[in-house]
Amino acid sequence: PARRLLEDRSVNATALKPFALFSDLGDAEREELADLLEERDLSAGETLFVEGEESDALVLVLRGSVELASRRSVEKIAVGAGGTIGLLALFAVGARETSAVGVDASDLRLLRREEFLRFAEDHPRAAFRIAAAVAAEVAQHARAVLTGGDASIG
């Protein structure tokens, strides 16, 4: 992936605050999480991952848009800035349920499961708050599926 030069692209605590998963954390906790994130640029049309691959990281969309599609559905979902992909990857080993492709140039950050688990050992209360936010998103998704509403999930 292309790297932009002469531009500070580091993510700090403030950049993570708009993400629901991290909104209840303190600045110091968000700052520590920001240090664990892996930078990833995605070009329009470039594949981030393919359905069936191991799911080992949460993806944060800072800029741009990523389209999710599955062989099991004709519906496609676009995840834009402020959105997340692969919430359960922080906690569960398994395969990706969708493929992800850049709609346009996107600035992403990945939080690998192993990094999150190390963070959780040092910050169990913060990890619990993140887990509670993930559970809320999953519950919202389940309700939407059951009622025929918007079933997109971060």
PDB file of C-alpha atoms in Angstrom:
ATOM      1  CA  PRO A   1       0.000   0.000   0.000  1.00  0.00           C
ATOM      2  CA  ALA A   2       1.109   3.512  -0.790  1.00  0.00           C
ATOM      3  CA  ARG A   3       2.383   5.660   2.064  1.00  0.00           C
ATOM      4  CA  ARG A   4       1.903   9.411   2.028  1.00  0.00           C
ATOM      5  CA  LEU A   5       5.000  11.396   2.904  1.00  0.00           C
ATOM      6  CA  LEU A   6       5.309  14.643   4.845  1.00  0.00           C
ATOM      7  CA  GLU A   7       1.914  14.199   6.465  1.00  0.00           C
ATOM      8  CA  ASP A   8       1.430  13.357  10.123  1.00  0.00           C
ATOM      9  CA  ARG A   9      -0.980  10.444  10.026  1.00  0.00           C
ATOM     10  CA  SER A  10      -0.566   9.309  13.579  1.00  0.00           C
ATOM     11  CA  VAL A  11      -3.784   8.631  15.399  1.00  0.00           C
ATOM     12  CA  ASN A  12      -4.188  10.053  18.868  1.00  0.00           C
ATOM     13  CA  ALA A  13      -6.784   9.820  21.614  1.00  0.00           C
ATOM     14  CA  THR A  14      -8.914  12.551  20.042  1.00  0.00           C
ATOM     15  CA  ALA A  15      -9.136  10.711  16.716  1.00  0.00           C
ATOM     16  CA  LEU A  16     -10.477   7.591  18.449  1.00  0.00           C
ATOM     17  CA  LYS A  17     -13.115   9.367  20.541  1.00  0.00           C
ATOM     18  CA  PRO A  18     -15.795   9.455  17.775  1.00  0.00           C
ATOM     19  CA  PHE A  19     -15.699   5.650  17.539  1.00  0.00           C
ATOM     20  CA  ALA A  20     -18.442   4.279  19.808  1.00  0.00           C
ATOM     21  CA  LEU A  21     -16.156   1.478  20.984  1.00  0.00           C
ATOM     22  CA  PHE A  22     -13.732   3.938  22.523  1.00  0.00           C
ATOM     23  CA  SER A  23     -15.979   6.836  23.537  1.00  0.00           C
ATOM     24  CA  ASP A  24     -16.214   5.733  27.202  1.00  0.00           C
ATOM     25  CA  LEU A  25     -12.452   5.398  27.628  1.00  0.00           C
ATOM     26  CA  GLY A  26     -10.198   7.992  29.166  1.00  0.00           C
ATOM     27  CA  ASP A  27      -7.721   9.912  27.033  1.00  0.00           C
ATOM     28  CA  ALA A  28      -4.768   7.938  28.421  1.00  0.00           C
ATOM     29  CA  GLU A  29      -6.443   4.624  27.550  1.00  0.00           C
ATOM     30  CA  ARG A  30      -7.317   5.824  24.046  1.00  0.00           C
ATOM     31  CA  GLU A  31      -3.753   7.069  23.622  1.00  0.00           C
ATOM     32  CA  GLU A  32      -2.381   3.636  24.532  1.00  0.00           C
ATOM     33  CA  LEU A  33      -4.790   1.978  22.089  1.00  0.00           C
ATOM     34  CA  ALA A  34      -3.789   4.437  19.362  1.00  0.00           C
ATOM     35  CA  ASP A  35      -0.175   3.327  19.775  1.00  0.00           C
ATOM     36  CA  LEU A  36      -1.226  -0.280  19.049  1.00  0.00           C
ATOM     37  CA  LEU A  37      -2.952   0.481  15.745  1.00  0.00           C
ATOM     38  CA  GLU A  38      -1.492  -0.680  12.453  1.00  0.00           C
ATOM     39  CA  GLU A  39      -1.707   1.844   9.614  1.00  0.00           C
ATOM     40  CA  ARG A  40      -3.259   0.662   6.337  1.00  0.00           C
ATOM     41  CA  ASP A  41      -4.021   2.607   3.169  1.00  0.00           C
ATOM     42  CA  LEU A  42      -6.570   1.141   0.795  1.00  0.00           C
ATOM     43  CA  SER A  43      -6.990   2.304  -2.800  1.00  0.00           C
ATOM     44  CA  ALA A  44     -10.260   2.313  -4.715  1.00  0.00           C
ATOM     45  CA  GLY A  45     -10.853  -1.245  -5.917  1.00  0.00           C
ATOM     46  CA  GLU A  46      -8.151  -2.730  -3.673  1.00  0.00           C
ATOM     47  CA  THR A  47      -9.109  -5.758  -1.566  1.00  0.00           C
ATOM     48  CA  LEU A  48      -8.559  -5.491   2.181  1.00  0.00           C
ATOM     49  CA  PHE A  49      -9.611  -9.082   2.900  1.00  0.00           C
ATOM     50  CA  VAL A  50     -11.580 -11.906   1.307  1.00  0.00           C
ATOM     51  CA  GLU A  51     -14.533 -13.798   2.757  1.00  0.00           C
ATOM     52  CA  GLY A  52     -13.268 -16.912   4.510  1.00  0.00           C
ATOM     53  CA  GLU A  53      -9.869 -15.498   5.526  1.00  0.00           C
ATOM     54  CA  GLU A  54      -8.951 -15.567   9.208  1.00  0.00           C
ATOM     55  CA  SER A  55     -10.456 -12.641  11.073  1.00  0.00           C
ATOM     56  CA  ASP A  56      -7.731 -11.362  13.375  1.00  0.00           C
ATOM     57  CA  ALA A  57      -8.243  -7.594  13.511  1.00  0.00           C
ATOM     58  CA  LEU A  58     -10.790  -4.872  14.033  1.00  0.00           C
ATOM     59  CA  VAL A  59     -10.710  -2.306  11.210  1.00  0.00           C
ATOM     60  CA  LEU A  60     -11.329   1.386  11.895  1.00  0.00           C
ATOM     61  CA  VAL A  61     -12.233   3.556   8.893  1.00  0.00           C
ATOM     62  CA  LEU A  62     -10.730   7.002   9.470  1.00  0.00           C
ATOM     63  CA  ARG A  63     -11.253   8.342   5.950  1.00  0.00           C
ATOM     64  CA  GLY A  64     -12.815   6.968   2.798  1.00  0.00           C
ATOM     65  CA  SER A  65     -15.203   4.083   2.367  1.00  0.00           C
ATOM     66  CA  VAL A  66     -14.990   0.280   2.259  1.00  0.00           C
ATOM     67  CA  GLU A  67     -17.614  -1.981   0.685  1.00  0.00           C
ATOM     68  CA  LEU A  68     -18.506  -5.287   2.336  1.00  0.00           C
ATOM     69  CA  ALA A  69     -19.984  -8.091   0.245  1.00  0.00           C
ATOM     70  CA  SER A  70     -20.704 -11.768   0.791  1.00  0.00           C
ATOM     71  CA  ARG A  71     -21.154 -14.658  -1.621  1.00  0.00           C
ATOM     72  CA  ARG A  72     -24.277 -15.500   0.413  1.00  0.00           C
ATOM     73  CA  SER A  73     -26.065 -12.205  -0.279  1.00  0.00           C
ATOM     74  CA  VAL A  74     -26.605  -9.741  -3.097  1.00  0.00           C
ATOM     75  CA  GLU A  75     -26.697  -6.861  -0.602  1.00  0.00           C
ATOM     76  CA  LYS A  76     -23.539  -4.790  -0.228  1.00  0.00           C
ATOM     77  CA  ILE A  77     -22.798  -2.513   2.693  1.00  0.00           C
ATOM     78  CA  ALA A  78     -20.560   0.567   2.594  1.00  0.00           C
ATOM     79  CA  VAL A  79     -18.679   1.469   5.763  1.00  0.00           C
ATOM     80  CA  GLY A  80     -17.505   5.068   5.812  1.00  0.00           C
ATOM     81  CA  ALA A  81     -15.395   7.266   8.044  1.00  0.00           C
ATOM     82  CA  GLY A  82     -16.089   6.590  11.704  1.00  0.00           C
ATOM     83  CA  GLY A  83     -17.223   3.042  10.972  1.00  0.00           C
ATOM     84  CA  THR A  84     -15.773  -0.244  12.130  1.00  0.00           C
ATOM     85  CA  ILE A  85     -15.402  -3.630  10.471  1.00  0.00           C
ATOM     86  CA  GLY A  86     -14.931  -6.930  12.283  1.00  0.00           C
ATOM     87  CA  LEU A  87     -15.979  -6.101  15.825  1.00  0.00           C
ATOM     88  CA  LEU A  88     -15.953  -9.721  16.950  1.00  0.00           C
ATOM     89  CA  ALA A  89     -12.424 -10.268  15.651  1.00  0.00           C
ATOM     90  CA  LEU A  90     -11.143  -8.809  18.934  1.00  0.00           C
ATOM     91  CA  PHE A  91     -12.676 -11.685  20.894  1.00  0.00           C
ATOM     92  CA  ALA A  92     -13.368 -14.674  18.643  1.00  0.00           C
ATOM     93  CA  VAL A  93     -11.230 -16.734  16.319  1.00  0.00           C
ATOM     94  CA  GLY A  94     -12.980 -17.373  13.033  1.00  0.00           C
ATOM     95  CA  ALA A  95     -13.287 -16.587   9.365  1.00  0.00           C
ATOM     96  CA  ARG A  96     -14.306 -13.283   7.806  1.00  0.00           C
ATOM     97  CA  GLU A  97     -18.005 -13.340   6.879  1.00  0.00           C
ATOM     98  CA  THR A  98     -17.525 -10.845   4.035  1.00  0.00           C
ATOM     99  CA  SER A  99     -14.985  -9.531   1.580  1.00  0.00           C
ATOM    100  CA  ALA A 100     -13.899  -5.889   1.907  1.00  0.00           C
ATOM    101  CA  VAL A 101     -12.890  -3.665  -1.014  1.00  0.00           C
ATOM    102  CA  GLY A 102     -12.029   0.034  -1.072  1.00  0.00           C
ATOM    103  CA  VAL A 103     -14.728   2.215  -2.638  1.00  0.00           C
ATOM    104  CA  ASP A 104     -12.333   5.143  -2.720  1.00  0.00           C
ATOM    105  CA  ALA A 105      -8.939   5.947  -1.216  1.00  0.00           C
ATOM    106  CA  SER A 106      -9.260   5.035   2.451  1.00  0.00           C
ATOM    107  CA  ASP A 107      -7.189   5.577   5.569  1.00  0.00           C
ATOM    108  CA  LEU A 108      -7.645   2.622   7.911  1.00  0.00           C
ATOM    109  CA  ARG A 109      -6.266   1.453  11.222  1.00  0.00           C
ATOM    110  CA  LEU A 110      -6.196  -2.171  12.315  1.00  0.00           C
ATOM    111  CA  LEU A 111      -6.286  -3.320  15.906  1.00  0.00           C
ATOM    112  CA  ARG A 112      -4.980  -6.877  15.962  1.00  0.00           C
ATOM    113  CA  ARG A 113      -6.562  -9.305  18.433  1.00  0.00           C
ATOM    114  CA  GLU A 114      -3.196 -10.117  20.040  1.00  0.00           C
ATOM    115  CA  GLU A 115      -2.520  -6.401  20.633  1.00  0.00           C
ATOM    116  CA  PHE A 116      -5.983  -5.886  22.099  1.00  0.00           C
ATOM    117  CA  LEU A 117      -5.565  -8.861  24.435  1.00  0.00           C
ATOM    118  CA  ARG A 118      -2.262  -7.438  25.711  1.00  0.00           C
ATOM    119  CA  PHE A 119      -4.023  -4.104  26.268  1.00  0.00           C
ATOM    120  CA  ALA A 120      -6.828  -5.941  28.101  1.00  0.00           C
ATOM    121  CA  GLU A 121      -4.340  -7.532  30.516  1.00  0.00           C
ATOM    122  CA  ASP A 122      -3.025  -4.103  31.504  1.00  0.00           C
ATOM    123  CA  HIS A 123      -6.396  -2.310  31.373  1.00  0.00           C
ATOM    124  CA  PRO A 124      -9.174  -4.781  32.276  1.00  0.00           C
ATOM    125  CA  ARG A 125     -11.775  -2.085  32.998  1.00  0.00           C
ATOM    126  CA  ALA A 126     -11.181  -0.378  29.673  1.00  0.00           C
ATOM    127  CA  ALA A 127     -11.343  -3.741  27.904  1.00  0.00           C
ATOM    128  CA  PHE A 128     -14.644  -4.462  29.662  1.00  0.00           C
ATOM    129  CA  ARG A 129     -16.069  -1.140  28.422  1.00  0.00           C
ATOM    130  CA  ILE A 130     -14.984  -2.005  24.878  1.00  0.00           C
ATOM    131  CA  ALA A 131     -16.540  -5.479  25.212  1.00  0.00           C
ATOM    132  CA  ALA A 132     -19.789  -3.891  26.449  1.00  0.00           C
ATOM    133  CA  ALA A 133     -19.826  -1.573  23.413  1.00  0.00           C
ATOM    134  CA  VAL A 134     -19.275  -4.557  21.098  1.00  0.00           C
ATOM    135  CA  ALA A 135     -22.109  -6.448  22.831  1.00  0.00           C
ATOM    136  CA  ALA A 136     -24.418  -3.448  22.360  1.00  0.00           C
ATOM    137  CA  GLU A 137     -23.598  -3.312  18.625  1.00  0.00           C
ATOM    138  CA  VAL A 138     -24.178  -7.052  18.220  1.00  0.00           C
ATOM    139  CA  ALA A 139     -27.492  -6.822  20.113  1.00  0.00           C
ATOM    140  CA  GLN A 140     -28.594  -3.916  17.912  1.00  0.00           C
ATOM    141  CA  HIS A 141     -27.705  -5.967  14.826  1.00  0.00           C
ATOM    142  CA  ALA A 142     -29.661  -8.987  16.113  1.00  0.00           C
ATOM    143  CA  ARG A 143     -32.734  -6.825  16.793  1.00  0.00           C
ATOM    144  CA  ALA A 144     -32.504  -5.341  13.300  1.00  0.00           C
ATOM    145  CA  VAL A 145     -32.325  -8.803  11.722  1.00  0.00           C
ATOM    146  CA  LEU A 146     -35.317  -9.993  13.735  1.00  0.00           C
ATOM    147  CA  THR A 147     -37.421  -6.931  12.921  1.00  0.00           C
ATOM    148  CA  GLY A 148     -36.336  -6.538   9.299  1.00  0.00           C
ATOM    149  CA  GLY A 149     -34.518  -3.231   9.942  1.00  0.00           C
ATOM    150  CA  ASP A 150     -31.028  -2.126   8.982  1.00  0.00           C
ATOM    151  CA  ALA A 151     -28.847  -5.134   9.790  1.00  0.00           C
ATOM    152  CA  SER A 152     -25.480  -3.522   9.115  1.00  0.00           C
ATOM    153  CA  ILE A 153     -23.005  -3.965  11.921  1.00  0.00           C
ATOM    154  CA  GLY A 154     -19.758  -2.135  12.596  1.00  0.00           C
TER     155      GLY A 154
END
